[in-house]
Short mmCIF file of C-alpha atoms and ligand atoms in Angstrom, two decimals:
data_model
loop_
_atom_site.label_atom_id
_atom_site.label_comp_id
_atom_site.label_asym_id
_atom_site.label_seq_id
_atom_site.Cartn_x
_atom_site.Cartn_y
_atom_site.Cartn_z
CA MET A 1 -30.62 19.24 15.44
CA ASP A 2 -28.42 22.20 14.66
CA ASN A 3 -27.96 24.17 11.47
CA LYS A 4 -26.33 21.33 9.57
CA GLN A 5 -29.55 20.38 7.71
CA CYS A 6 -29.04 16.68 7.81
CA ILE A 7 -29.70 14.64 4.63
CA ARG A 8 -29.50 11.28 6.37
CA THR A 9 -29.03 9.99 9.90
CA LEU A 10 -27.16 6.78 10.55
CA GLU A 11 -27.50 4.30 13.34
CA ASN A 12 -24.14 4.10 14.97
CA THR A 13 -23.38 2.33 18.19
CA LEU A 14 -19.63 2.91 18.13
CA GLU A 15 -18.18 4.85 21.00
CA SER A 16 -16.51 7.13 18.47
CA PRO A 17 -18.91 7.29 15.48
CA LEU A 18 -16.09 8.67 13.34
CA ASP A 19 -14.39 5.28 13.56
CA CYS A 20 -16.89 3.73 11.16
CA LEU A 21 -15.38 6.14 8.61
CA GLY A 22 -11.85 5.10 9.47
CA TRP A 23 -10.90 7.87 11.89
CA ALA A 24 -8.88 5.63 14.22
CA LEU A 25 -6.73 4.33 11.35
CA PHE A 26 -6.37 7.77 9.81
CA LYS A 27 -5.19 9.29 13.05
CA GLU A 28 -2.66 6.51 13.48
CA HIS A 29 -1.20 7.08 9.99
CA ALA A 30 -1.42 10.83 9.83
CA GLY A 31 -0.19 10.97 13.44
CA ALA A 32 1.87 14.13 13.37
CA PHE A 33 -0.89 16.71 13.63
CA ASP A 34 -3.09 17.92 16.36
CA ALA A 35 -6.64 17.14 15.30
CA GLY A 36 -8.04 18.89 18.35
CA GLU A 37 -11.60 18.15 19.40
CA THR A 38 -13.30 15.67 17.07
CA GLY A 39 -16.68 17.33 17.61
CA ASN A 40 -16.19 19.38 14.47
CA THR A 41 -14.39 16.73 12.42
CA ALA A 42 -16.04 14.94 9.50
CA ARG A 43 -15.15 13.02 6.35
CA VAL A 44 -15.97 14.16 2.82
CA ILE A 45 -18.16 11.35 1.47
CA GLY A 46 -19.43 13.10 -1.65
CA VAL A 47 -18.26 15.78 -4.02
CA ARG A 48 -20.88 17.88 -5.82
CA LYS A 49 -20.47 20.82 -8.15
CA ASN A 50 -20.05 23.53 -5.54
CA SER A 51 -20.53 21.58 -2.36
CA PHE A 52 -19.56 18.50 -0.40
CA VAL A 53 -21.44 15.83 1.47
CA LEU A 54 -19.94 15.43 4.94
CA SER A 55 -20.44 12.62 7.41
CA ASN A 56 -19.52 12.32 11.07
CA GLY A 57 -20.74 8.75 11.33
CA CYS A 58 -24.12 9.85 12.75
CA GLU A 59 -25.34 12.42 10.27
CA GLU A 60 -24.72 13.36 6.67
CA TRP A 61 -25.15 16.93 5.41
CA LEU A 62 -24.25 19.31 2.60
CA ALA A 63 -21.41 21.73 3.28
CA PHE A 64 -19.61 24.46 1.39
CA PRO A 65 -15.91 25.28 1.30
CA ALA A 66 -14.83 28.40 3.18
CA GLY A 67 -13.65 31.02 0.67
CA ARG A 68 -10.18 30.87 2.16
CA LEU A 69 -9.76 27.25 0.97
CA ARG A 70 -9.67 28.44 -2.66
CA GLN A 71 -6.58 30.52 -2.04
CA ALA A 72 -3.18 29.38 -3.21
CA GLY A 73 -1.35 27.37 -0.60
CA GLU A 74 -4.58 26.11 0.97
CA THR A 75 -5.91 22.59 0.49
CA PHE A 76 -9.27 22.35 -1.23
CA PRO A 77 -11.39 19.39 -0.07
CA ALA A 78 -11.69 16.18 -2.12
CA ALA A 79 -13.46 12.83 -1.73
CA GLY A 80 -12.07 10.95 1.26
CA ASP A 81 -10.70 13.99 3.05
CA TRP A 82 -10.93 14.48 6.78
CA VAL A 83 -12.02 18.04 7.42
CA GLN A 84 -12.98 20.42 10.15
CA PHE A 85 -16.26 22.25 9.80
CA ARG A 86 -18.42 24.93 11.34
CA GLU A 87 -22.02 23.98 10.64
CA LYS A 88 -22.34 24.13 6.83
CA LEU A 89 -18.83 25.42 6.22
CA VAL A 90 -15.70 23.34 5.65
CA THR A 91 -13.00 25.36 7.34
CA LYS A 92 -9.91 23.15 7.09
CA VAL A 93 -8.65 20.00 5.40
CA LEU A 94 -6.58 17.78 7.70
CA PRO A 95 -3.19 16.67 6.34
CA ARG A 96 -3.73 13.81 3.91
CA LYS A 97 -2.31 10.35 4.38
CA ASN A 98 -2.11 10.05 0.59
CA THR A 99 -3.73 11.43 -2.56
CA LEU A 100 -4.72 9.58 -5.71
CA SER A 101 -4.52 12.14 -8.46
CA ARG A 102 -4.04 12.29 -12.18
CA GLY A 103 -3.55 14.96 -14.76
CA ALA A 104 -6.63 16.27 -16.49
CA ALA A 105 -6.65 18.60 -19.46
CA GLY A 106 -7.78 22.11 -18.61
CA LEU A 107 -9.94 24.23 -20.89
CA ARG A 108 -8.17 24.40 -24.21
CA HIS A 109 -9.49 27.83 -25.06
CA GLY A 110 -9.59 29.04 -21.52
CA LYS A 111 -6.99 31.20 -19.91
CA ASP A 112 -4.88 28.21 -18.87
CA GLY A 113 -4.38 27.27 -22.53
CA GLY A 114 -5.15 23.57 -22.07
CA ALA A 115 -2.56 23.12 -19.34
CA LEU A 116 -2.66 19.93 -17.33
CA LYS A 117 -4.42 20.24 -13.99
CA GLN A 118 -4.44 18.03 -10.97
CA GLN A 119 -7.58 15.98 -10.65
CA ILE A 120 -7.96 14.28 -7.29
CA MET A 121 -9.77 10.97 -7.45
CA ALA A 122 -9.58 10.14 -3.75
CA THR A 123 -7.61 10.85 -0.61
CA ASN A 124 -6.74 8.82 2.49
CA VAL A 125 -6.93 5.52 0.69
CA ASP A 126 -5.76 2.03 1.72
CA THR A 127 -6.17 0.10 -1.53
CA VAL A 128 -6.75 0.98 -5.18
CA PHE A 129 -8.74 -1.50 -7.26
CA ILE A 130 -7.70 -1.19 -10.88
CA VAL A 131 -10.85 -2.57 -12.50
CA SER A 132 -10.63 -3.99 -15.97
CA GLY A 133 -13.54 -5.67 -17.74
CA LEU A 134 -12.74 -8.81 -19.69
CA ASP A 135 -14.85 -7.67 -22.62
CA ARG A 136 -13.01 -5.21 -24.82
CA ASP A 137 -11.48 -3.27 -21.96
CA PHE A 138 -8.51 -5.54 -21.15
CA ASN A 139 -5.20 -4.01 -22.22
CA LEU A 140 -1.77 -4.71 -20.71
CA ARG A 141 -0.26 -1.34 -21.62
CA ARG A 142 -3.16 0.41 -19.95
CA LEU A 143 -2.68 -1.73 -16.84
CA GLU A 144 0.96 -0.61 -16.75
CA ARG A 145 -0.16 3.00 -16.85
CA TYR A 146 -2.61 2.50 -14.00
CA LEU A 147 0.05 0.74 -11.95
CA THR A 148 2.49 3.59 -12.51
CA LEU A 149 -0.18 6.09 -11.51
CA VAL A 150 -0.98 4.20 -8.31
CA TYR A 151 2.66 3.67 -7.32
CA ASN A 152 3.33 7.29 -8.14
CA CYS A 153 0.80 8.23 -5.50
CA GLY A 154 2.38 5.83 -2.99
CA MET A 155 -0.62 3.52 -2.88
CA MET A 156 -1.26 -0.24 -2.97
CA PRO A 157 -2.69 -1.51 -6.26
CA VAL A 158 -4.91 -4.55 -6.66
CA ILE A 159 -5.98 -5.65 -10.13
CA VAL A 160 -9.59 -6.76 -10.46
CA LEU A 161 -10.44 -8.49 -13.73
CA THR A 162 -14.20 -8.51 -13.91
CA LYS A 163 -16.83 -9.84 -16.35
CA ALA A 164 -15.06 -13.23 -16.17
CA ASP A 165 -18.39 -14.76 -17.26
CA LEU A 166 -17.82 -13.30 -20.75
CA GLN A 167 -14.64 -15.28 -21.41
CA GLU A 168 -13.99 -18.96 -21.57
CA GLY A 169 -10.58 -19.74 -20.11
CA ALA A 170 -10.44 -16.33 -18.39
CA GLN A 171 -7.51 -17.55 -16.27
CA ILE A 172 -5.15 -16.68 -19.14
CA PHE A 173 -5.89 -12.99 -18.53
CA VAL A 174 -4.82 -13.42 -14.93
CA TYR A 175 -1.46 -14.83 -16.02
CA GLU A 176 -0.99 -12.00 -18.50
CA ALA A 177 -1.83 -9.37 -15.89
CA GLU A 178 0.46 -11.00 -13.33
CA HIS A 179 3.24 -10.92 -15.87
CA VAL A 180 3.13 -7.12 -16.20
CA ALA A 181 2.37 -6.59 -12.50
CA PRO A 182 4.82 -8.63 -10.47
CA GLY A 183 3.79 -8.90 -6.83
CA VAL A 184 0.40 -7.26 -7.38
CA PRO A 185 -2.66 -9.32 -6.36
CA VAL A 186 -4.82 -10.11 -9.39
CA HIS A 187 -8.42 -11.20 -8.80
CA LEU A 188 -10.72 -12.73 -11.37
CA VAL A 189 -14.37 -11.97 -10.65
CA SER A 190 -17.79 -11.76 -12.20
CA ALA A 191 -20.37 -9.38 -10.85
CA ARG A 192 -22.94 -11.29 -12.87
CA THR A 193 -22.33 -14.78 -11.47
CA GLU A 194 -20.73 -13.51 -8.24
CA ALA A 195 -17.71 -15.74 -8.84
CA GLY A 196 -14.63 -14.55 -6.94
CA ILE A 197 -16.43 -11.58 -5.36
CA SER A 198 -16.11 -12.73 -1.76
CA VAL A 199 -12.29 -12.67 -2.03
CA LEU A 200 -12.47 -8.89 -2.45
CA GLU A 201 -14.09 -8.51 0.95
CA ARG A 202 -10.73 -8.86 2.65
CA TYR A 203 -9.89 -5.34 1.46
CA LEU A 204 -13.05 -3.99 3.10
CA GLU A 205 -12.19 -4.54 6.72
CA PRO A 206 -13.75 -1.96 9.07
CA GLY A 207 -12.22 1.48 8.68
CA ARG A 208 -10.43 0.67 5.39
CA THR A 209 -10.97 2.69 2.23
CA VAL A 210 -10.82 1.22 -1.26
CA VAL A 211 -10.98 3.38 -4.38
CA LEU A 212 -12.03 2.05 -7.78
CA VAL A 213 -10.42 3.24 -11.01
CA GLY A 214 -10.84 2.03 -14.58
CA SER A 215 -12.41 2.83 -17.94
CA SER A 216 -16.03 3.77 -18.29
CA GLY A 217 -18.06 0.58 -18.61
CA ALA A 218 -15.39 -1.58 -16.94
CA GLY A 219 -17.95 -2.61 -14.35
CA LYS A 220 -16.87 -0.58 -11.30
CA SER A 221 -20.30 0.45 -10.06
CA THR A 222 -21.72 -3.02 -10.73
CA LEU A 223 -18.95 -4.38 -8.53
CA VAL A 224 -19.83 -1.91 -5.76
CA ASN A 225 -23.47 -2.98 -5.93
CA ARG A 226 -22.53 -6.65 -5.82
CA LEU A 227 -20.28 -6.14 -2.80
CA ALA A 228 -22.91 -3.97 -1.09
CA GLY A 229 -25.64 -6.51 -1.82
CA ALA A 230 -27.87 -3.62 -2.95
CA PRO A 231 -28.13 -1.22 -5.92
CA VAL A 232 -26.34 1.71 -4.28
CA GLN A 233 -24.75 2.98 -7.50
CA ALA A 234 -26.31 3.49 -10.94
CA THR A 235 -24.83 1.35 -13.71
CA GLY A 236 -24.98 1.73 -17.49
CA GLU A 237 -24.81 -0.36 -20.65
CA VAL A 238 -21.65 -0.55 -22.71
CA SER A 239 -22.20 0.58 -26.29
CA GLY A 240 -22.32 -2.44 -28.58
CA SER A 241 -20.58 -0.74 -31.51
CA VAL A 242 -17.52 0.81 -29.86
CA GLY A 243 -17.38 -1.29 -26.71
CA LYS A 244 -17.12 1.74 -24.45
CA GLY A 245 -19.12 2.80 -21.43
CA ARG A 246 -21.26 5.91 -21.32
CA HIS A 247 -19.77 7.56 -18.25
CA THR A 248 -22.64 6.58 -16.02
CA THR A 249 -20.94 7.53 -12.77
CA THR A 250 -20.37 11.28 -12.73
CA SER A 251 -19.56 12.07 -9.12
CA ARG A 252 -17.23 10.70 -6.49
CA ASP A 253 -18.92 9.11 -3.54
CA LEU A 254 -17.59 7.27 -0.55
CA ILE A 255 -19.93 4.41 0.22
CA LEU A 256 -20.11 2.67 3.58
CA MET A 257 -20.08 -1.04 2.90
CA PRO A 258 -21.80 -3.74 4.96
CA GLN A 259 -18.37 -5.36 5.45
CA GLY A 260 -17.35 -2.33 7.52
CA GLY A 261 -14.99 -0.74 5.00
CA MET A 262 -15.66 1.97 2.44
CA ILE A 263 -15.49 2.22 -1.34
CA ILE A 264 -14.98 5.38 -3.37
CA ASP A 265 -16.51 4.82 -6.81
CA ASN A 266 -15.09 7.00 -9.56
CA PRO A 267 -16.21 8.15 -13.00
CA GLY A 268 -14.53 6.18 -15.81
CA ILE A 269 -11.16 7.49 -16.97
CA ARG A 270 -10.69 8.24 -20.66
CA GLU A 271 -6.99 8.94 -20.74
CA ILE A 272 -4.60 8.16 -17.93
CA ALA A 273 -2.40 11.20 -17.59
CA PHE A 274 -0.02 11.39 -14.66
CA TRP A 275 0.24 14.00 -12.03
CA ASP A 276 3.58 14.04 -10.34
CA MET A 277 3.26 13.88 -6.60
CA ALA A 278 5.94 14.82 -4.09
CA GLU A 279 7.99 11.77 -5.02
CA PRO A 280 10.39 12.69 -7.80
CA GLY A 281 10.44 10.37 -10.81
CA ALA A 282 7.88 7.74 -10.01
CA LEU A 283 9.61 5.33 -12.30
CA GLY A 284 12.56 5.39 -9.96
CA ALA A 285 10.44 4.91 -6.84
CA ALA A 286 10.97 1.96 -4.52
CA THR A 287 7.86 0.20 -5.80
CA SER A 288 7.71 0.34 -9.51
CA ALA A 289 5.53 -0.91 -12.31
CA PHE A 290 8.71 -1.97 -14.13
CA PRO A 291 10.92 -3.68 -11.55
CA GLU A 292 12.80 -5.83 -14.07
CA ILE A 293 13.83 -2.77 -16.11
CA GLU A 294 14.84 -0.77 -13.05
CA GLU A 295 16.87 -3.65 -11.71
CA LEU A 296 18.92 -3.74 -14.93
CA ALA A 297 19.07 0.07 -15.12
CA ARG A 298 21.11 0.07 -11.92
CA GLY A 299 23.87 -1.59 -13.93
CA CYS A 300 23.97 1.10 -16.67
CA ARG A 301 27.19 3.08 -16.97
CA PHE A 302 25.44 6.45 -16.56
CA ALA A 303 23.14 7.07 -13.63
CA ASP A 304 20.87 9.18 -15.87
CA CYS A 305 20.94 6.69 -18.75
CA ARG A 306 17.86 7.00 -20.98
CA HIS A 307 18.43 3.47 -22.34
CA LEU A 308 18.26 4.74 -25.91
CA HIS A 309 21.75 4.54 -27.38
CA GLU A 310 24.11 5.23 -24.49
CA PRO A 311 27.25 3.12 -24.26
CA ASP A 312 27.25 0.26 -21.73
CA CYS A 313 23.50 0.41 -21.26
CA ASN A 314 22.53 -2.63 -19.24
CA VAL A 315 18.87 -2.28 -20.21
CA LEU A 316 19.62 -2.39 -23.95
CA GLN A 317 21.79 -5.43 -23.23
CA GLY A 318 18.82 -6.99 -21.41
CA LEU A 319 16.69 -6.29 -24.43
CA ALA A 320 19.21 -7.93 -26.74
CA ASP A 321 19.38 -10.94 -24.40
CA GLY A 322 15.60 -11.26 -24.41
CA ILE A 323 15.26 -10.58 -20.66
CA ILE A 324 13.18 -7.48 -21.32
CA ILE A 325 10.01 -7.45 -23.40
CA PRO A 326 10.28 -4.72 -26.11
CA GLU A 327 6.70 -3.49 -25.55
CA ARG A 328 7.37 -2.98 -21.88
CA LEU A 329 10.55 -1.05 -22.51
CA GLU A 330 8.65 1.15 -24.94
CA SER A 331 5.92 1.70 -22.33
CA TYR A 332 8.56 2.52 -19.72
CA ARG A 333 10.34 5.04 -21.93
CA LYS A 334 7.09 6.73 -22.86
CA MET A 335 6.06 7.11 -19.23
CA GLN A 336 9.51 8.30 -18.26
CA ARG A 337 9.28 11.04 -20.91
CA GLU A 338 5.87 12.05 -19.62
CA MET A 339 7.10 12.14 -16.07
CA ASP A 340 10.13 14.24 -16.97
CA TYR A 341 7.97 16.71 -18.83
CA LEU A 342 5.57 16.85 -15.92
CA ALA A 343 8.38 17.52 -13.45
CA LEU A 344 9.63 20.34 -15.67
CA ARG A 345 6.13 21.65 -16.07
CA GLN A 346 5.46 21.70 -12.38
CA GLU A 347 8.75 23.42 -11.84
CA CYS A 348 7.68 26.13 -14.26
CA HIS A 349 3.99 26.21 -13.20
CA SER A 350 2.59 26.63 -16.69
CA SER A 351 3.08 25.12 -20.11
CA GLY A 352 3.97 28.53 -21.54
CA GLN A 353 6.91 28.80 -19.19
CA VAL A 354 7.95 25.24 -20.03
CA GLU A 355 8.17 26.17 -23.69
CA LYS A 356 10.11 29.33 -22.81
CA LYS A 357 12.53 27.33 -20.68
CA ARG A 358 12.92 24.78 -23.44
CA ARG A 359 13.69 27.45 -26.01
CA LYS A 360 16.13 29.08 -23.62
CA ASP A 361 17.86 25.74 -23.01
CA ILE A 362 18.11 25.10 -26.75
CA SER A 363 19.51 28.56 -27.49
CA LYS A 364 22.04 28.04 -24.69
CA GLN A 365 23.11 24.76 -26.25
CA VAL A 366 23.36 26.36 -29.70
CA LYS A 367 25.51 29.17 -28.27
CA ALA A 368 27.77 26.63 -26.54
CA LEU A 369 28.13 24.72 -29.80
CA LYS A 370 28.97 27.87 -31.74
CA LYS A 371 31.57 28.78 -29.17
CA ARG A 372 33.19 25.40 -29.58
CA HIS A 373 33.27 25.78 -33.36
CA TRP A 374 34.87 29.18 -33.42
N1 GTP K 1 -21.41 -9.90 -18.24
C1 GTP K 1 -21.07 -9.04 -17.29
N2 GTP K 1 -21.42 -7.75 -17.41
C2 GTP K 1 -21.07 -6.90 -16.42
C3 GTP K 1 -20.33 -7.32 -15.28
N3 GTP K 1 -20.11 -6.25 -14.49
C4 GTP K 1 -20.66 -5.20 -15.13
N4 GTP K 1 -21.24 -5.58 -16.28
C5 GTP K 1 -21.96 -4.72 -17.23
O1 GTP K 1 -21.09 -3.70 -17.72
C6 GTP K 1 -21.81 -2.50 -17.95
C7 GTP K 1 -21.09 -1.32 -17.32
O2 GTP K 1 -21.11 -1.47 -15.92
P1 GTP K 1 -20.91 -0.26 -14.89
O3 GTP K 1 -20.80 -0.89 -13.55
O4 GTP K 1 -21.91 0.78 -15.09
O5 GTP K 1 -19.49 0.30 -15.34
P2 GTP K 1 -18.63 1.49 -14.68
O6 GTP K 1 -17.22 1.02 -14.68
O7 GTP K 1 -19.21 1.87 -13.38
O8 GTP K 1 -18.80 2.65 -15.75
P3 GTP K 1 -18.76 4.25 -15.53
O9 GTP K 1 -19.60 4.61 -14.37
O10 GTP K 1 -19.25 4.81 -16.83
O11 GTP K 1 -17.30 4.57 -15.32
C8 GTP K 1 -23.22 -2.74 -17.41
O12 GTP K 1 -24.08 -3.03 -18.51
C9 GTP K 1 -23.07 -3.95 -16.52
O13 GTP K 1 -24.23 -4.74 -16.46
C10 GTP K 1 -20.00 -8.71 -15.17
O14 GTP K 1 -19.37 -9.20 -14.24
N5 GTP K 1 -20.40 -9.52 -16.22
MG1 MG K 2 -19.86 3.65 -12.64
ZN1 ZN K 3 20.68 2.29 -19.78
#
């Protein structure tokens, strides 16, 4: 035993113990980098306040980020990352296959003035389970937001409608979800009765990583426990009066499942804010949460049509013809506005600069108008 101060040892008979954490698949995807010797490679399986739990498939231990990783331009570790370490120090984060992140409000009175920050929920993920409880949690507009978030991050969404035991005729929710999520698998399950659970195992093939997102109290951790066949995660009651969970899960942990895959359980999300990833304009991405609107948008006269009151807007025509559902168009426009603002914000780095740029743009427009008048 070296200086790693192991928290747990695992029995692993694989030739490359890292493969039980998905190393072989990661390497294949992330291909274009030289990982060097794997003797000092590990995966981040837990995120604590100032430390990380690392695993190399044989041992798990607490490690701390090298000071350098906090510098601008460096990648700070997150749950699911593949890293290089020196004993108890994480020295480098290997290039990510993908990153599931959202915007989170910063400290309102802090020096960042409440600016949106990137919050990473998981990295190097194969499938995202959008978990929605069929109690008071089910909401189509919210599903659309989750789908946009997942597509935005270039990941594969799967909708899991849980607590099916609480609804008679729960199948109707499946149809509704399928309607707003064309092409996305929708699974109806109950962690209480175990109905439908085994179907989810197909996403947990050896080496694959699934991440769970959803509101607090949706039933994410209960689902993990049911799939694991053991109480590996704490679960909490939903408040009877407001129908909301109590944020039982507070940290991000990657759990090795008996099926061979892994699950990253997440704390419940209060508000789904986006964080624009490298892909510009998620709503224009190849996979979209609003394919029917984007299909029609290609026929608009202007390439940058906002589908508000522009002439020859194919989307507005679709709305008039009843091809597009008004609520979905409203959802789409709202998200498009958010995404545009986010892009501008990231361009300007801080909300203060965004406001400055906005004011500058407006004064430019006013000047141009005045010029025209005189
Ligand atoms: N009836 C029923 N209740 C369930 C089911 N799954 C979960 N619950 C209950 O829902 C409540 C919340 O479950 P959790 O698994 O803690 O929810 P969570 O999504 O992990 O919540 P956070 O950790 O706060 O984000 C618990 O009281 C569970 O017993 C189900 O399939 N049927
Ligand atoms: Mg939980
Ligand atoms: Zn249009």
